[in-house]
PDB file of N, CA and C in Angstrom:
ATOM      1  N   MET A   1    -136.743 -90.650 -50.271  1.00 85.00           N
ATOM      2  CA  MET A   1    -135.744 -91.241 -50.887  1.00 85.00           C
ATOM      3  C   MET A   1    -135.221 -92.376 -51.107  1.00 85.00           C
ATOM      4  N   PRO A   2    -134.346 -93.493 -51.457  1.00 91.00           N
ATOM      5  CA  PRO A   2    -133.983 -94.770 -51.224  1.00 91.00           C
ATOM      6  C   PRO A   2    -132.352 -93.965 -50.666  1.00 91.00           C
ATOM      7  N   VAL A   3    -131.654 -94.735 -50.481  1.00 92.00           N
ATOM      8  CA  VAL A   3    -130.906 -94.735 -50.064  1.00 92.00           C
ATOM      9  C   VAL A   3    -129.868 -96.577 -50.254  1.00 92.00           C
ATOM     10  N   PRO A   4    -128.696 -96.376 -50.513  1.00 89.00           N
ATOM     11  CA  PRO A   4    -127.630 -97.713 -50.634  1.00 89.00           C
ATOM     12  C   PRO A   4    -127.718 -98.221 -49.305  1.00 89.00           C
ATOM     13  N   LYS A   5    -127.699-100.131 -48.989  1.00 93.00           N
ATOM     14  CA  LYS A   5    -127.523-100.597 -47.407  1.00 93.00           C
ATOM     15  C   LYS A   5    -126.722-100.119 -47.434  1.00 93.00           C
ATOM     16  N   GLN A   6    -125.485-100.881 -48.494  1.00 94.00           N
ATOM     17  CA  GLN A   6    -124.024-100.673 -47.656  1.00 94.00           C
ATOM     18  C   GLN A   6    -123.016-100.600 -49.205  1.00 94.00           C
ATOM     19  N   LYS A   7    -121.618 -99.462 -48.985  1.00 93.00           N
ATOM     20  CA  LYS A   7    -120.487 -98.741 -49.728  1.00 93.00           C
ATOM     21  C   LYS A   7    -120.874 -99.560 -51.087  1.00 93.00           C
ATOM     22  N   GLN A   8    -120.298 -99.492 -52.179  1.00 92.00           N
ATOM     23  CA  GLN A   8    -120.527 -99.871 -53.541  1.00 92.00           C
ATOM     24  C   GLN A   8    -119.107 -99.979 -53.732  1.00 92.00           C
ATOM     25  N   SER A   9    -118.538-101.508 -53.256  1.00 94.00           N
ATOM     26  CA  SER A   9    -116.787-101.776 -53.453  1.00 94.00           C
ATOM     27  C   SER A   9    -116.176-100.705 -54.507  1.00 94.00           C
ATOM     28  N   LYS A  10    -114.764-100.597 -54.368  1.00 94.00           N
ATOM     29  CA  LYS A  10    -113.731 -99.755 -55.463  1.00 94.00           C
ATOM     30  C   LYS A  10    -114.307-101.095 -56.388  1.00 94.00           C
ATOM     31  N   SER A  11    -114.171-101.707 -56.739  1.00 95.00           N
ATOM     32  CA  SER A  11    -113.304-102.922 -57.573  1.00 95.00           C
ATOM     33  C   SER A  11    -115.158-103.174 -58.886  1.00 95.00           C
ATOM     34  N   ARG A  12    -116.057-102.468 -57.754  1.00 93.00           N
ATOM     35  CA  ARG A  12    -117.311-103.140 -58.554  1.00 93.00           C
ATOM     36  C   ARG A  12    -117.836-100.871 -58.706  1.00 93.00           C
ATOM     37  N   THR A  13    -117.819-100.424 -58.654  1.00 91.00           N
ATOM     38  CA  THR A  13    -117.431 -99.409 -58.858  1.00 91.00           C
ATOM     39  C   THR A  13    -116.067 -99.295 -60.142  1.00 91.00           C
ATOM     40  N   ARG A  14    -114.619 -99.564 -59.981  1.00 91.00           N
ATOM     41  CA  ARG A  14    -114.498 -99.654 -61.396  1.00 91.00           C
ATOM     42  C   ARG A  14    -114.352-100.645 -62.714  1.00 91.00           C
ATOM     43  N   LYS A  15    -115.231-101.047 -62.010  1.00 91.00           N
ATOM     44  CA  LYS A  15    -115.210-103.040 -63.153  1.00 91.00           C
ATOM     45  C   LYS A  15    -117.031-101.873 -63.930  1.00 91.00           C
ATOM     46  N   ARG A  16    -117.714-101.193 -63.318  1.00 89.00           N
ATOM     47  CA  ARG A  16    -118.529-100.431 -64.396  1.00 89.00           C
ATOM     48  C   ARG A  16    -117.498 -99.496 -65.257  1.00 89.00           C
ATOM     49  N   ARG A  17    -116.400 -99.024 -63.899  1.00 90.00           N
ATOM     50  CA  ARG A  17    -116.144 -97.819 -65.012  1.00 90.00           C
ATOM     51  C   ARG A  17    -115.314 -98.268 -66.320  1.00 90.00           C
ATOM     52  N   ALA A  18    -114.470 -99.473 -65.738  1.00 88.00           N
ATOM     53  CA  ALA A  18    -114.089 -99.250 -66.874  1.00 88.00           C
ATOM     54  C   ALA A  18    -114.486 -99.591 -68.478  1.00 88.00           C
ATOM     55  N   ASN A  19    -116.355 -98.710 -68.969  1.00 84.00           N
ATOM     56  CA  ASN A  19    -116.284 -99.056 -70.092  1.00 84.00           C
ATOM     57  C   ASN A  19    -116.492 -97.442 -70.729  1.00 84.00           C
ATOM     58  N   ASP A  20    -115.957 -97.188 -69.343  1.00 85.00           N
ATOM     59  CA  ASP A  20    -116.134 -95.505 -70.596  1.00 85.00           C
ATOM     60  C   ASP A  20    -114.512 -95.019 -71.477  1.00 85.00           C
ATOM     61  N   PHE A  21    -113.784 -96.254 -70.526  1.00 84.00           N
ATOM     62  CA  PHE A  21    -112.304 -95.702 -72.187  1.00 84.00           C
ATOM     63  C   PHE A  21    -111.967 -97.242 -72.611  1.00 84.00           C
ATOM     64  N   VAL A  22    -113.476 -97.855 -73.528  1.00 80.00           N
ATOM     65  CA  VAL A  22    -113.300 -98.983 -74.092  1.00 80.00           C
ATOM     66  C   VAL A  22    -113.208 -97.274 -75.284  1.00 80.00           C
ATOM     67  N   ASN A  23    -111.908 -98.731 -76.510  1.00 79.00           N
ATOM     68  CA  ASN A  23    -111.281 -98.253 -77.577  1.00 79.00           C
ATOM     69  C   ASN A  23    -112.545 -97.418 -79.015  1.00 79.00           C
ATOM     70  N   SER A  24    -111.565 -96.304 -79.730  1.00 78.00           N
ATOM     71  CA  SER A  24    -112.569 -95.198 -80.615  1.00 78.00           C
ATOM     72  C   SER A  24    -113.462 -97.562 -81.873  1.00 78.00           C
ATOM     73  N   LYS A  25    -113.607 -97.443 -82.399  1.00 81.00           N
ATOM     74  CA  LYS A  25    -114.439 -98.037 -83.475  1.00 81.00           C
ATOM     75  C   LYS A  25    -113.291 -98.428 -84.496  1.00 81.00           C
ATOM     76  N   HIS A  26    -113.170 -99.738 -84.847  1.00 87.00           N
ATOM     77  CA  HIS A  26    -112.512-100.429 -85.887  1.00 87.00           C
ATOM     78  C   HIS A  26    -112.459-100.030 -87.248  1.00 87.00           C
ATOM     79  N   LEU A  27    -111.708 -99.186 -87.759  1.00 92.00           N
ATOM     80  CA  LEU A  27    -111.708 -98.414 -88.894  1.00 92.00           C
ATOM     81  C   LEU A  27    -110.287 -99.304 -90.099  1.00 92.00           C
ATOM     82  N   VAL A  28    -111.165 -99.505 -91.223  1.00 93.00           N
ATOM     83  CA  VAL A  28    -109.972-100.440 -91.744  1.00 93.00           C
ATOM     84  C   VAL A  28    -110.069 -99.955 -93.124  1.00 93.00           C
ATOM     85  N   LYS A  29    -109.253 -99.675 -94.140  1.00 94.00           N
ATOM     86  CA  LYS A  29    -109.120 -98.893 -96.027  1.00 94.00           C
ATOM     87  C   LYS A  29    -109.918-100.306 -96.719  1.00 94.00           C
ATOM     88  N   CYS A  30    -110.389 -98.555 -97.240  1.00 93.00           N
ATOM     89  CA  CYS A  30    -111.250 -99.207 -98.202  1.00 93.00           C
ATOM     90  C   CYS A  30    -110.462 -99.762-100.070  1.00 93.00           C
ATOM     91  N   ALA A  31    -110.798-100.785 -99.667  1.00 90.00           N
ATOM     92  CA  ALA A  31    -110.077-101.999-101.339  1.00 90.00           C
ATOM     93  C   ALA A  31    -110.204-100.926-102.452  1.00 90.00           C
ATOM     94  N   ASN A  32    -111.089-100.197-102.508  1.00 91.00           N
ATOM     95  CA  ASN A  32    -111.134 -99.133-103.814  1.00 91.00           C
ATOM     96  C   ASN A  32    -110.581 -98.134-103.384  1.00 91.00           C
ATOM     97  N   CYS A  33    -111.524 -97.072-102.664  1.00 93.00           N
ATOM     98  CA  CYS A  33    -110.639 -95.808-102.901  1.00 93.00           C
ATOM     99  C   CYS A  33    -109.340 -95.625-101.910  1.00 93.00           C
ATOM    100  N   GLY A  34    -109.190 -96.561-100.655  1.00 93.00           N
ATOM    101  CA  GLY A  34    -108.543 -96.502-100.130  1.00 93.00           C
ATOM    102  C   GLY A  34    -108.245 -95.188 -98.780  1.00 93.00           C
ATOM    103  N   LYS A  35    -109.998 -94.870 -98.816  1.00 94.00           N
ATOM    104  CA  LYS A  35    -110.202 -94.111 -97.291  1.00 94.00           C
ATOM    105  C   LYS A  35    -110.796 -94.628 -95.779  1.00 94.00           C
ATOM    106  N   MET A  36    -110.531 -93.683 -95.003  1.00 95.00           N
ATOM    107  CA  MET A  36    -110.467 -95.009 -94.127  1.00 95.00           C
ATOM    108  C   MET A  36    -112.370 -95.095 -93.816  1.00 95.00           C
ATOM    109  N   LYS A  37    -113.091 -96.133 -93.552  1.00 94.00           N
ATOM    110  CA  LYS A  37    -114.325 -96.173 -93.343  1.00 94.00           C
ATOM    111  C   LYS A  37    -114.328 -97.857 -92.485  1.00 94.00           C
ATOM    112  N   LEU A  38    -115.572 -98.317 -91.777  1.00 93.00           N
ATOM    113  CA  LEU A  38    -115.994 -99.035 -90.367  1.00 93.00           C
ATOM    114  C   LEU A  38    -116.512 -99.984 -91.257  1.00 93.00           C
ATOM    115  N   ASN A  39    -115.130-101.091 -90.837  1.00 92.00           N
ATOM    116  CA  ASN A  39    -115.307-102.707 -91.010  1.00 92.00           C
ATOM    117  C   ASN A  39    -116.699-103.399 -91.239  1.00 92.00           C
ATOM    118  N   HIS A  40    -116.813-103.731 -92.122  1.00 93.00           N
ATOM    119  CA  HIS A  40    -118.156-104.635 -92.406  1.00 93.00           C
ATOM    120  C   HIS A  40    -119.034-103.591 -92.677  1.00 93.00           C
ATOM    121  N   ARG A  41    -118.797-102.839 -93.088  1.00 93.00           N
ATOM    122  CA  ARG A  41    -119.974-101.606 -93.745  1.00 93.00           C
ATOM    123  C   ARG A  41    -119.708-101.325 -95.548  1.00 93.00           C
ATOM    124  N   VAL A  42    -120.197-100.446 -95.953  1.00 94.00           N
ATOM    125  CA  VAL A  42    -120.313 -99.915 -97.461  1.00 94.00           C
ATOM    126  C   VAL A  42    -119.667 -98.442 -97.110  1.00 94.00           C
ATOM    127  N   CYS A  43    -118.331 -98.675 -97.699  1.00 94.00           N
ATOM    128  CA  CYS A  43    -117.648 -97.582 -97.763  1.00 94.00           C
ATOM    129  C   CYS A  43    -118.274 -95.704 -98.042  1.00 94.00           C
ATOM    130  N   ASP A  44    -118.596 -95.036 -97.396  1.00 91.00           N
ATOM    131  CA  ASP A  44    -119.324 -94.132 -97.533  1.00 91.00           C
ATOM    132  C   ASP A  44    -119.231 -93.177 -98.764  1.00 91.00           C
ATOM    133  N   ASN A  45    -117.334 -92.879 -99.120  1.00 91.00           N
ATOM    134  CA  ASN A  45    -116.602 -92.366 -99.728  1.00 91.00           C
ATOM    135  C   ASN A  45    -116.903 -92.352-101.543  1.00 91.00           C
ATOM    136  N   CYS A  46    -117.090 -94.289-101.617  1.00 93.00           N
ATOM    137  CA  CYS A  46    -117.356 -94.575-103.300  1.00 93.00           C
ATOM    138  C   CYS A  46    -118.553 -95.566-103.669  1.00 93.00           C
ATOM    139  N   GLY A  47    -119.176 -95.667-101.928  1.00 93.00           N
ATOM    140  CA  GLY A  47    -120.594 -96.502-102.660  1.00 93.00           C
ATOM    141  C   GLY A  47    -120.070 -99.116-102.684  1.00 93.00           C
ATOM    142  N   PHE A  48    -118.788 -98.665-101.967  1.00 94.00           N
ATOM    143  CA  PHE A  48    -118.913-100.667-102.383  1.00 94.00           C
ATOM    144  C   PHE A  48    -118.346-100.816-101.218  1.00 94.00           C
ATOM    145  N   TYR A  49    -118.965-102.174-101.913  1.00 94.00           N
ATOM    146  CA  TYR A  49    -118.603-103.020-100.431  1.00 94.00           C
ATOM    147  C   TYR A  49    -118.237-104.189-101.352  1.00 94.00           C
ATOM    148  N   LYS A  50    -117.734-104.730-100.190  1.00 91.00           N
ATOM    149  CA  LYS A  50    -115.958-106.176-101.729  1.00 91.00           C
ATOM    150  C   LYS A  50    -116.340-106.109-102.790  1.00 91.00           C
ATOM    151  N   GLY A  51    -115.812-105.405-102.883  1.00 89.00           N
ATOM    152  CA  GLY A  51    -115.072-105.037-104.048  1.00 89.00           C
ATOM    153  C   GLY A  51    -116.812-105.252-104.918  1.00 89.00           C
ATOM    154  N   LYS A  52    -117.973-104.651-104.895  1.00 91.00           N
ATOM    155  CA  LYS A  52    -118.752-104.611-105.858  1.00 91.00           C
ATOM    156  C   LYS A  52    -119.413-103.190-104.994  1.00 91.00           C
ATOM    157  N   GLU A  53    -119.743-102.737-106.503  1.00 92.00           N
ATOM    158  CA  GLU A  53    -120.673-101.146-106.168  1.00 92.00           C
ATOM    159  C   GLU A  53    -121.872-101.214-105.799  1.00 92.00           C
ATOM    160  N   VAL A  54    -122.234-101.461-104.448  1.00 91.00           N
ATOM    161  CA  VAL A  54    -123.777-101.357-103.997  1.00 91.00           C
ATOM    162  C   VAL A  54    -124.620-100.059-103.832  1.00 91.00           C
ATOM    163  N   VAL A  55    -123.834 -99.122-103.371  1.00 90.00           N
ATOM    164  CA  VAL A  55    -124.937 -98.205-103.637  1.00 90.00           C
ATOM    165  C   VAL A  55    -124.074 -96.270-104.760  1.00 90.00           C
ATOM    166  N   LYS A  56    -124.323 -96.331-105.335  1.00 91.00           N
ATOM    167  CA  LYS A  56    -124.242 -95.327-105.824  1.00 91.00           C
ATOM    168  C   LYS A  56    -123.734 -93.733-104.805  1.00 91.00           C
ATOM    169  N   ILE A  57    -123.102 -93.053-105.484  1.00 84.00           N
ATOM    170  CA  ILE A  57    -122.303 -92.004-104.934  1.00 84.00           C
ATOM    171  C   ILE A  57    -122.800 -90.859-105.964  1.00 84.00           C
ATOM    172  N   LYS A  58    -123.401 -90.210-105.072  1.00 83.00           N
ATOM    173  CA  LYS A  58    -123.423 -88.815-106.213  1.00 83.00           C
ATOM    174  C   LYS A  58    -122.339 -87.512-105.597  1.00 83.00           C
ATOM    175  N   LYS A  59    -121.924 -87.378-106.632  1.00 73.00           N
ATOM    176  CA  LYS A  59    -120.576 -86.232-106.549  1.00 73.00           C
ATOM    177  C   LYS A  59    -120.810 -84.641-107.147  1.00 73.00           C
TER     178      LYS A  59
END
């Protein structure tokens, strides 16, 4: 089984692990219904995007 030739430095390990603590997805309020939604996506609650109805939501 292969074995690493050298020990990985602390800085290299910490650089890799820095991505484990990245912030969550950016949420914004929907202009139509006011619910939180992902940025640049159609609202799951009302189906509006940029003030226009893009998807009809069955309720």
